[in-house]
Coordinates of C-alpha atoms and ligand atoms in Angstrom, one line a residue:
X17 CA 0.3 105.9 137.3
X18 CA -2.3 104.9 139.8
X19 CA -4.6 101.5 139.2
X20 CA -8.2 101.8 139.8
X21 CA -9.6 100.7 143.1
X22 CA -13.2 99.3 143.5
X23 CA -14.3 102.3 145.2
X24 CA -13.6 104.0 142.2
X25 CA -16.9 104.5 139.9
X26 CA -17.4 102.1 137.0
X27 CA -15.2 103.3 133.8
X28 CA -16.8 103.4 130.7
X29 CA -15.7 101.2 128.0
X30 CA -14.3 101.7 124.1
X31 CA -14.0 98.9 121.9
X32 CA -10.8 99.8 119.3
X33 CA -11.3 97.1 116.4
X34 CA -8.5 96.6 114.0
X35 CA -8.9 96.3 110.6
X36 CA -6.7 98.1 108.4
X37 CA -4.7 95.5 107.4
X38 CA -5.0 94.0 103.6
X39 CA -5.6 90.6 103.4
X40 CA -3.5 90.1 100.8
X41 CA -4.4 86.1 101.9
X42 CA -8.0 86.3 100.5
X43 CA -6.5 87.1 97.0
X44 CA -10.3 89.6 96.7
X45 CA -10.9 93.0 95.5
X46 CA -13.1 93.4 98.3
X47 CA -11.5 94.3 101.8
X48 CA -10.7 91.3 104.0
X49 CA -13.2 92.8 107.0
X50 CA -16.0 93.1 104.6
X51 CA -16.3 89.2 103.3
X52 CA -19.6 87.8 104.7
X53 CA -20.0 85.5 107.4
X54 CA -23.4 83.8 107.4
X55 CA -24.4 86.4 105.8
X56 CA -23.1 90.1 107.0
X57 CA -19.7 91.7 106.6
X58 CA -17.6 89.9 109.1
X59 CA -17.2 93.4 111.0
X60 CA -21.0 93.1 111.4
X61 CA -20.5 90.1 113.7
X62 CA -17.4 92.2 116.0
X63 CA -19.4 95.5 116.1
X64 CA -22.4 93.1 117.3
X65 CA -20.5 91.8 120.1
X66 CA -19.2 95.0 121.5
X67 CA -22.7 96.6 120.9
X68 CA -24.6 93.8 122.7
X69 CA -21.9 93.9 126.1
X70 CA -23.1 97.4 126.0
X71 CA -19.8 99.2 124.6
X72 CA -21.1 102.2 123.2
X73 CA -18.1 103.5 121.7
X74 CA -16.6 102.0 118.7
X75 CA -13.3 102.9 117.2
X76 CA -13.0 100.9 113.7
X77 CA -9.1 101.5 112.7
X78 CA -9.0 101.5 108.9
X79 CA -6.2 101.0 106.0
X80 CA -6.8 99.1 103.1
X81 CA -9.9 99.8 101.2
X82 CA -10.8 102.2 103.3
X83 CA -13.9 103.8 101.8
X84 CA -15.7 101.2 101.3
X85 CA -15.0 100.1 104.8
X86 CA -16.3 103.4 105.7
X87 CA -19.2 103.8 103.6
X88 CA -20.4 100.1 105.3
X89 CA -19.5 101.1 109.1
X90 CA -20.5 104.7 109.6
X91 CA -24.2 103.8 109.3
X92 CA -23.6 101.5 112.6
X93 CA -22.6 104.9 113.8
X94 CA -19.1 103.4 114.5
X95 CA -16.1 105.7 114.3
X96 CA -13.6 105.3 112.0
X97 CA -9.6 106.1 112.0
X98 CA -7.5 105.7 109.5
X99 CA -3.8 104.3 109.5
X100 CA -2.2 105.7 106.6
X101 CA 0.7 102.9 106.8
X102 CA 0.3 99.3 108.5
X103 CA 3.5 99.7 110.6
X104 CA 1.7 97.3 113.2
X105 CA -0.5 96.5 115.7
X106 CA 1.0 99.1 118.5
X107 CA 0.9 101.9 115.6
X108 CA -3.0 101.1 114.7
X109 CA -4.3 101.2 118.0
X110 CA -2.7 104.7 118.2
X111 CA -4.0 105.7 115.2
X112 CA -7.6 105.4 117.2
X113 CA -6.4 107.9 119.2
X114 CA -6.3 106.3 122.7
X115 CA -5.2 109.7 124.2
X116 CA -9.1 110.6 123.3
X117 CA -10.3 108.0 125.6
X118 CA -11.6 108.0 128.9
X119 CA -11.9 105.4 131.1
X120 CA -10.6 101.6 130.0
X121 CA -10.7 99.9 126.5
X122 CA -10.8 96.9 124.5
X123 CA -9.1 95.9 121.7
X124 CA -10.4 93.4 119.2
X125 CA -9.2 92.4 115.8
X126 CA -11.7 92.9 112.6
X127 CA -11.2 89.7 111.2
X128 CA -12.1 87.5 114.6
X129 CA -15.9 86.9 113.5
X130 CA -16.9 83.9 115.8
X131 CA -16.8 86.3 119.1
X132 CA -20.0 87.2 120.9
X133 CA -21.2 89.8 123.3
X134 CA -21.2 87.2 126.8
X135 CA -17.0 86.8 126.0
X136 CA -16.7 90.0 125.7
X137 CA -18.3 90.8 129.0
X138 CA -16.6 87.6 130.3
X139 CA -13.4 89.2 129.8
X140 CA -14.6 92.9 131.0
X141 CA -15.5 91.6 134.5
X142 CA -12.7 89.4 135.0
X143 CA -10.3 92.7 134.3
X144 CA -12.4 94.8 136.8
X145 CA -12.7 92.2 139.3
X146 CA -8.7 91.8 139.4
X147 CA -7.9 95.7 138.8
X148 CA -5.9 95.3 136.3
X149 CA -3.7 97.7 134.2
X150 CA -3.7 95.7 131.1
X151 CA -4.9 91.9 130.2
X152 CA -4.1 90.0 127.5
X153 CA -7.0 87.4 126.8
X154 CA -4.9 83.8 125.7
X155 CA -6.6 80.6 124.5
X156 CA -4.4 77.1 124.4
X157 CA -4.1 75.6 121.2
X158 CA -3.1 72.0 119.8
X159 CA -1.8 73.6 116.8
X160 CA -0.7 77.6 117.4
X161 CA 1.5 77.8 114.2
X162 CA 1.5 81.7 113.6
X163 CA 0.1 83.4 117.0
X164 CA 2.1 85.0 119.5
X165 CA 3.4 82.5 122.6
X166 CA 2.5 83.2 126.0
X167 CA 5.5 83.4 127.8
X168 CA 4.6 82.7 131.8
X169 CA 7.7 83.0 134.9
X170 CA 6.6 80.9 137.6
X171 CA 2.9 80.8 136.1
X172 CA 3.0 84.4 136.1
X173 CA 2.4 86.1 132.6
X174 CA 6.0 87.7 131.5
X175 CA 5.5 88.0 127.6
X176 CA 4.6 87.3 124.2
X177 CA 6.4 86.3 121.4
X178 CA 5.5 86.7 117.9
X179 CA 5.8 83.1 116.2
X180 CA 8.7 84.6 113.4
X181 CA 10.9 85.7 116.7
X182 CA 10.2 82.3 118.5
X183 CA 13.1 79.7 119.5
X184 CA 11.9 76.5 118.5
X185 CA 11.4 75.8 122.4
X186 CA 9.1 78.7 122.5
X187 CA 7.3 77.6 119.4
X188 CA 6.3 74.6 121.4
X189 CA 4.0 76.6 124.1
X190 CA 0.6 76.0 123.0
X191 CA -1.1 78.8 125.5
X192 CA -1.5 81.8 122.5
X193 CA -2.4 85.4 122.4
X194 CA -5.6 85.8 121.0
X195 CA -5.0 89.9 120.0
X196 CA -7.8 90.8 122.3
X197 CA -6.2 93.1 124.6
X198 CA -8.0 95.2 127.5
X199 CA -6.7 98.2 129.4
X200 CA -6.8 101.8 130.4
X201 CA -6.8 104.0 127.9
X202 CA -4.1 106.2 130.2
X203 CA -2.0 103.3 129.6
X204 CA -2.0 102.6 126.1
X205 CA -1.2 106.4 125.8
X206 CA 1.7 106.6 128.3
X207 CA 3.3 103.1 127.0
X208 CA 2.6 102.5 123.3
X209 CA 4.9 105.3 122.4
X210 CA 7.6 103.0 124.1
X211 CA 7.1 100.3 121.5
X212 CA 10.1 99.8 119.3
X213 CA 10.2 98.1 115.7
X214 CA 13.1 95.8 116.4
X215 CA 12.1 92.9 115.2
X216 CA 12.0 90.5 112.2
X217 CA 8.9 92.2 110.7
X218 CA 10.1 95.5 111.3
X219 CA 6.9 96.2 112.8
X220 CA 5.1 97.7 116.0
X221 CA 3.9 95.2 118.0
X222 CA 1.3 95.5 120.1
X223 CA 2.5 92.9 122.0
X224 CA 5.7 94.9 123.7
X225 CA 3.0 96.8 125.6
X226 CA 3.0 93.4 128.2
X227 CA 6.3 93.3 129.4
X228 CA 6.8 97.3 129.0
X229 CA 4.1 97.3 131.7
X230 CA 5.4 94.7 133.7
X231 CA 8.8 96.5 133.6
X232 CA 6.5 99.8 135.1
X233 CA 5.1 97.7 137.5
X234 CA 1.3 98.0 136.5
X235 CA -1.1 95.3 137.0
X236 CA -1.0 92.7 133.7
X237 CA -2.0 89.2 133.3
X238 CA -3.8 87.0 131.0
X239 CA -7.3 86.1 131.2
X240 CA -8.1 82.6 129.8
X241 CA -10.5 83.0 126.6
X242 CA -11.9 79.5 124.2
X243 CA -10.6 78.7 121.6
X244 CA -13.6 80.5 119.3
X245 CA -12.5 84.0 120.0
X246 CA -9.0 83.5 118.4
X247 CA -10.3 82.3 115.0
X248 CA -9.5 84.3 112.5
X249 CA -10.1 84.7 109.0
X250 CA -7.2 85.1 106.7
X251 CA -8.2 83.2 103.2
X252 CA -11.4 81.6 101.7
X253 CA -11.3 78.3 103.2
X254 CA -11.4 79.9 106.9
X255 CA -14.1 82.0 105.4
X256 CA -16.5 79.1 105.1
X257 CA -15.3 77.2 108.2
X258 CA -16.5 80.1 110.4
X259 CA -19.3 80.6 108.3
X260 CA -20.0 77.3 109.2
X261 CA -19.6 77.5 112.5
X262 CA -21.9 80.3 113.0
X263 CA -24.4 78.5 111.2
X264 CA -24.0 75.6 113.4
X265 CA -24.0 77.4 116.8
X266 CA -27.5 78.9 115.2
X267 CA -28.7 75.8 114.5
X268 CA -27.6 74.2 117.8
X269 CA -29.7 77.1 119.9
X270 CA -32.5 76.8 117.8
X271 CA -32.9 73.1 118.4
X272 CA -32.0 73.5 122.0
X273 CA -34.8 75.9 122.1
X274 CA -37.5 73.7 120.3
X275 CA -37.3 74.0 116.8
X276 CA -37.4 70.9 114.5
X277 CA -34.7 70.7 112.1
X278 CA -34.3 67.3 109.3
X279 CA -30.5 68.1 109.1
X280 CA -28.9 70.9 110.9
X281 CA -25.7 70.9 108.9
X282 CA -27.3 72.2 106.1
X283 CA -29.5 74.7 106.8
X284 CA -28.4 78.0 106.9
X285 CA -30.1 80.7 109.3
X286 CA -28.8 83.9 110.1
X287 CA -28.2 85.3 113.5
X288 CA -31.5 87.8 113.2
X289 CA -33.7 85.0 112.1
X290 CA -36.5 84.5 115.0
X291 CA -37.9 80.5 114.9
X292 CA -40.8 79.5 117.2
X293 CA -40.5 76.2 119.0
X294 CA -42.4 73.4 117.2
X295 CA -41.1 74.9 113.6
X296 CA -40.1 72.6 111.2
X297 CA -37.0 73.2 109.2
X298 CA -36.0 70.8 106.3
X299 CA -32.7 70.8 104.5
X300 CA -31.3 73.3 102.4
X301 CA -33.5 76.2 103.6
X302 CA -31.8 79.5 103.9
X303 CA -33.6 82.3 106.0
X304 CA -32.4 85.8 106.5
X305 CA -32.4 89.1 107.9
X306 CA -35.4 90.2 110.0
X307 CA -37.3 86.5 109.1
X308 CA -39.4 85.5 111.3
X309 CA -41.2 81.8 111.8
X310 CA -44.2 80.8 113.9
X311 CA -44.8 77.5 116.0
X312 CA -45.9 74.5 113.8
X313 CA -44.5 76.2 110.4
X314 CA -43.1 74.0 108.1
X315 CA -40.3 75.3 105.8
X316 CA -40.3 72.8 103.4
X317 CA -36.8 71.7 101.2
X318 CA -35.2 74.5 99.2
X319 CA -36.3 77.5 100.2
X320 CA -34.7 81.4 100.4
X321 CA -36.8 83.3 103.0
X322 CA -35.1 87.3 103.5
X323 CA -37.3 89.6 105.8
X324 CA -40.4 87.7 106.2
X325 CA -42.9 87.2 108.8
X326 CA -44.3 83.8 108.8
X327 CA -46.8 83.5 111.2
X328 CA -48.2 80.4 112.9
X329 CA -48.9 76.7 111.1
X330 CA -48.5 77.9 108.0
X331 CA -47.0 75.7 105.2
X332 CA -44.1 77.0 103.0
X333 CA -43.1 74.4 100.3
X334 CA -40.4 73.2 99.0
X335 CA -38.3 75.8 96.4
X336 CA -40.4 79.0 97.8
X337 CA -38.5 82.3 97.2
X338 CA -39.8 85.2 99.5
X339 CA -38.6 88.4 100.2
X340 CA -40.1 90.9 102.4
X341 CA -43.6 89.6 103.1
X342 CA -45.8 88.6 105.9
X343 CA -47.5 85.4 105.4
X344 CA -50.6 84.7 108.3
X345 CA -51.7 81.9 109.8
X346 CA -52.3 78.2 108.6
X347 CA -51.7 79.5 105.0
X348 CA -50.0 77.3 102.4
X349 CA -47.0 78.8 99.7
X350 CA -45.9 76.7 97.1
X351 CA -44.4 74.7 96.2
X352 CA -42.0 76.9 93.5
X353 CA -43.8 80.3 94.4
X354 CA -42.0 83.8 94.7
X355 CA -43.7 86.5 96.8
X356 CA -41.7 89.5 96.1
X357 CA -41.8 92.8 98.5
X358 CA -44.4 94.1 100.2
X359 CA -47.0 91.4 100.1
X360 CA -49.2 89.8 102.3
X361 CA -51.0 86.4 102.3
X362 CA -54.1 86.5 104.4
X363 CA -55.2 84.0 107.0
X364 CA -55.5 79.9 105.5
X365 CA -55.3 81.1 101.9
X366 CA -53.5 79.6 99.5
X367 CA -51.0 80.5 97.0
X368 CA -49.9 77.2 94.8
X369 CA -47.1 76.3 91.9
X370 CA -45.6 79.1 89.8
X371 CA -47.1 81.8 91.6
X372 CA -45.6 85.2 91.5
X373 CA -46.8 88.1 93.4
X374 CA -45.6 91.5 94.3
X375 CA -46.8 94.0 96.4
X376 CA -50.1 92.5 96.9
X377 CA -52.7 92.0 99.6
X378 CA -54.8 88.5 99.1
X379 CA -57.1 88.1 101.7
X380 CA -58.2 85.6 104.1
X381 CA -58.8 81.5 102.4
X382 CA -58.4 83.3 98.9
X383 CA -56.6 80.7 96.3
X384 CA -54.0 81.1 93.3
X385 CA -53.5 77.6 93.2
X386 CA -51.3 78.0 89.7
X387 CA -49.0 79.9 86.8
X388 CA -50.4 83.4 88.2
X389 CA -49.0 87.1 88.8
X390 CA -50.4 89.7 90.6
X391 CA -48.4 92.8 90.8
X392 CA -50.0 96.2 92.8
X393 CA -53.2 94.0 94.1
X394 CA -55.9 94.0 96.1
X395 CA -57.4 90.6 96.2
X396 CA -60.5 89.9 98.8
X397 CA -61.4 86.9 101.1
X398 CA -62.5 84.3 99.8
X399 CA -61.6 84.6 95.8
X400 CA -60.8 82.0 93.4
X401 CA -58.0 83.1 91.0
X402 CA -58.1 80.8 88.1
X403 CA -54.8 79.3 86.6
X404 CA -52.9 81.3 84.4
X405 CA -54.1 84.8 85.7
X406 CA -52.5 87.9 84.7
X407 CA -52.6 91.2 86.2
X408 CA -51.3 93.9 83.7
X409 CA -49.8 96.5 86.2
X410 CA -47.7 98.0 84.0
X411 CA -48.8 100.5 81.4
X412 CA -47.0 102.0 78.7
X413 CA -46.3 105.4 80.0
X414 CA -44.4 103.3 82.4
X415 CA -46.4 103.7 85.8
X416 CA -47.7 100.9 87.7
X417 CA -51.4 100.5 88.1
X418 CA -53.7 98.8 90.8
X419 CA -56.3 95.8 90.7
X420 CA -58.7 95.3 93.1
X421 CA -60.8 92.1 93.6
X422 CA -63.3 92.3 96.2
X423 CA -64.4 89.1 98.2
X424 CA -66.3 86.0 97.0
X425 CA -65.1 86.9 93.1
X426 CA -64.7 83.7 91.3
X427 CA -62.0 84.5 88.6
X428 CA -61.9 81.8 85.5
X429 CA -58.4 80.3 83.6
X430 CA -56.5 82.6 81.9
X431 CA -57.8 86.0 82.6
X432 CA -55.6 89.7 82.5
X433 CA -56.9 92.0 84.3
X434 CA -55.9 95.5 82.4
X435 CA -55.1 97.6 85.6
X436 CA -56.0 100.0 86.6
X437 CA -59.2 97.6 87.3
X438 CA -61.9 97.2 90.3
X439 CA -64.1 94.2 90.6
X440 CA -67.0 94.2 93.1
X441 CA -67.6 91.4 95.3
X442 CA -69.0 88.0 94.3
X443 CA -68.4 88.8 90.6
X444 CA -67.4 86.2 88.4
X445 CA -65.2 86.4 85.1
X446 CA -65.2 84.1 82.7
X447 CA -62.4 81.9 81.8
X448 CA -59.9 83.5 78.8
X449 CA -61.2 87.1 79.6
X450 CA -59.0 90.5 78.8
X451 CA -60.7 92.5 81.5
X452 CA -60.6 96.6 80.9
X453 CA -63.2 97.8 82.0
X454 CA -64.6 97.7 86.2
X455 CA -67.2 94.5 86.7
X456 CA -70.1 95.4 89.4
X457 CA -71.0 93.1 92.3
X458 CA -72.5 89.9 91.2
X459 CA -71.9 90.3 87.8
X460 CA -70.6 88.0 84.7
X461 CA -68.2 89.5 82.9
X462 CA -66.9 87.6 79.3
X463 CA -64.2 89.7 77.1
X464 CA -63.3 86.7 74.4
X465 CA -63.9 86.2 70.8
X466 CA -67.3 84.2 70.9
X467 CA -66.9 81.0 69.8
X468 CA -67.5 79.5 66.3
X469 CA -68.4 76.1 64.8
X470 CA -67.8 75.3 61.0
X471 CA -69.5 71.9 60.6
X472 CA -68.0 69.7 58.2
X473 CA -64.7 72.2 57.9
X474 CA -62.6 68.8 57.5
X475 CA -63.3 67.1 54.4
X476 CA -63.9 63.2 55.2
X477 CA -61.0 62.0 52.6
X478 CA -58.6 64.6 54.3
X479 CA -59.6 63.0 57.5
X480 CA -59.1 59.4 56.2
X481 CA -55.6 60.5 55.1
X482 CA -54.7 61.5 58.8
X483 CA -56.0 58.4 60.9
X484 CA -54.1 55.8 58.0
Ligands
UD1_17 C1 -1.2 89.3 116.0 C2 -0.4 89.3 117.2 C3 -0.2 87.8 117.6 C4 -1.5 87.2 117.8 C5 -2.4 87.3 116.6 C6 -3.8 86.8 116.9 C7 1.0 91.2 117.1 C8 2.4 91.7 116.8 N1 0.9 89.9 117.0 O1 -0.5 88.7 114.9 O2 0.6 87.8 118.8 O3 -1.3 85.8 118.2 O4 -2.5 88.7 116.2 O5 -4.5 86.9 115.7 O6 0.2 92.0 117.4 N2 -3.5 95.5 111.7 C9 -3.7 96.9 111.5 N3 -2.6 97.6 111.2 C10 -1.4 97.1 111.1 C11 -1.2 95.7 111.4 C12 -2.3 95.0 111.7 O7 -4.8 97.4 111.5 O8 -0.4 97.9 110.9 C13 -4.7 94.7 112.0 C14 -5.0 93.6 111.0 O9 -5.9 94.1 110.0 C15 -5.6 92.6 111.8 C16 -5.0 92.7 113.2 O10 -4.5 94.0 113.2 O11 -7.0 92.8 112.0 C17 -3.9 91.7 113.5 O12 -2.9 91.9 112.6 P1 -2.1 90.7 111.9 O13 -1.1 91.3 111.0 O14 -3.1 89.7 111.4 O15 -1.4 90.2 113.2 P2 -0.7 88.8 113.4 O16 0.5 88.7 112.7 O17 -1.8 87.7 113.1
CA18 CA1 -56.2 84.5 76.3

């Protein structure tokens, strides 16, 4: 076998995650690979990595709860092969077929969440630049309990050894395989069929392929990684922790680039989430998915923000739930509203307490200031909407129906609108109404009992009786 020579044009790269193992650790029904990490499936996070140092190619090896892990990954439009029986690392990585493969590949582990895209091309580059045949990618440790040792020969990389076969000599070498391997993909299909089982697990170890290439004379050594990328997950509690963490390396970036936050440690944004400089985050806010938050926004205590556009000096208060929204400029939310999908909040309007809308337009410095829902709405610029107003979308032969408010209407307390209804602009409606019917421009509209006065209803000696 030949190395590759700089002259050589670049190889392409595969990324082989494995993941078919159980997790019997996690004590879950759901498969190890698939618990979230601030927020998607740990394999989310891997996938990510390879994707963003520009590794195309993805080969996912699955095992345990394997449809499901399908059913989630093939959408990211990453291969997957399965391993019918976890005989060990060496037998999963052939299981993705590495005869298949052209040009050189990496090989992460599922479960390692915390990695990013810049290690990943940290560890490509330092394999091309040293032509190598294989790497193995090692971090040091203060505590290395179960990884594989290092074993080095004059500072030259000789071997690893699983912790179960370790001497208690070798158990004190703190420099560890990580699991991240890289090589040619000619060599993982001439050598991994070398790899024996004889060992205390009875098991294929990846690891053999190191000192089976030395023996060959190809090009190995070990390329220095941090401590991050050999995190993995294996029960709840390292769950959280690298939930944590990625929480707290979002937080860190986001601060470093500007944004405000009262107490880092417990605010909880996902990797997506865009923040402007000059934002203000307070504690306990959670944002998500495809959020995004202008300069001079204030997120206020509380609040659970999942694939909204927040645009610039606006004012979310404290305990507002929104979910895919757009909310413009210097307008004001809450506190305790909940903007459900597909609605929009116009320009310096104002949408106050106990406010619930859903797939509604309210235009430009319009105001629900309290205990209101509009569902399937149309609201103007410039409208009041009264406390306690009601749209009635939803009709009895179970379809959803619109209401349109046009600009300048002043709605009074405690008004339903009976949709489907239009209201022209600068109409006004009187407080209590049941509105069925469509109110012209500039017109009052009433719909409430009239009013009527008994005098002397309450006999004076009845009266007496009440105030003693
Ligand atoms: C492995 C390494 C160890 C290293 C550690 C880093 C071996 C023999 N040992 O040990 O040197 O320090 O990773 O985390 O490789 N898997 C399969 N199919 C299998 C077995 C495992 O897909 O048959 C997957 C697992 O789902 C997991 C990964 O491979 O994602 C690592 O397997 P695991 O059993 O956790 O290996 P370790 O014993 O931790
Ligand atoms: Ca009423």
């Amino acid at each position: 076998m030949k190395s590759q020579t700089n002259k050589e044009k670049k190889r392409p790269w595969t990324a082989i995650i494995l993941a078919a193992g159980k997790g019997t650790r996690m004590v879950s029904p759901l498969p190890k690979v698939l618990h979230p990490v601030a927020g998607q499936p740990m394999l989310a996070n891997v996938v990510g990595a390879c994707r963003g140092a520009g590794i195309e190619e993805i080969r996912l090896v699955v095992g345990h709860g394997l449809n499901l892990v399908k059913s989630v990954v093939e959408p990211w439009g990453v291969q997957t092969h399965v391993q019918a029986q976890q005989l060990g690392t060496a037998d999963a990585v052939k299981s993705a077929q590495p005869d298949s493969i052209e040009g050189n590949v990496v090989i992460l582990n599922g479960d390692h969440p915390l990695i990013e895209a810049e290690d990943i091309q940290h560890f490509i580059q330092e394999f091309e630049a040293s032509n190598l045949d294989l790497a193995v990618v090692t971090a040091e440790l203060k505590n290395p309990s179960a990884f594989g040792r290092i074993i080095r020969h004059k500072g030259r990389l000789a071997a690893i050894v699983e912790a179960k076969d370790a001497s208690a000599e070798t158990l004190k070498i703190r420099e560890v395989n990580t699991g991240i391997y890289l090589a040619s993909a000619d060599v993982l299909s001439e050598f991994l069929p070398q790899i024996q089982n004889q060992n205390s697990k009875k098991e294929y170890y990846l690891t053999d392929l190191i000192s089976i290439c030395l023996e060959n004379q190809l090009k190995v050594d070990a390329i220095k990684g941090n401590k991050k990328v050999s995190v993995g997950v294996n029960n709840q509690l390292e769950l959280a922790r690298a939930t944590r963490l990625v929480y707290r390396r979002k937080a860190k970036r986001l601060m470093e680039a500007g944004v405000l936050m009262i107490d880092p440690w417990t605010t909880y944004i996902e990797d997506s989430v865009e923040v402007s400089p000059g934002a203000v985050l307070h504690p306990n806010v959670h944002l998500k998915g495809k959020t995004k938050i202008g300069a001079f926004t204030s997120i206020e205590p509380g609040c659970f923000i999942l694939d909204t556009v927040v645009g610039e000096s606006v004012q979310i208060r404290a305990y507002t739930y929104l979910e895919n929204c757009q909310i413009h400029t210097k307008a004001s939310v809450g506190p305790f509203a909940r903007l459900r999908p597909e609605t929009e909040i116009g320009p310096e309007a104002h949408v106050g307490n106990f406010v619930e809308m859903k797939k509604t337009k309210f235009g430009k410095k319009s105001k629900a200031g309290h205990l209101t829902y509009l569902g399937d709405a149309e609201i103007g610029e410039d409208v009041n909407i009264g406390c306690g107003t009601i749209t009635c979308n939803y009709a009895t032969d179970k379809k959803k129906y619109k209401t349109k408010i046009g600009n300048g209407v002043f709605v009074g307390s405690d008004t339903q609108f009976v949709a489907p209804i239009t209201v022209g602009d600068h109409a006004v409606i009187g407080s209590g109404s049941t509105i069925t019917k469509d109110v012209p421009e500039r017109a009052l509209a009433v719909a409430r009992g009239r009013q009527i006065i008994k005098e002397e209803y309450v006999k004076v000696e009845k009266q007496n009786e009440a105030e003693s």
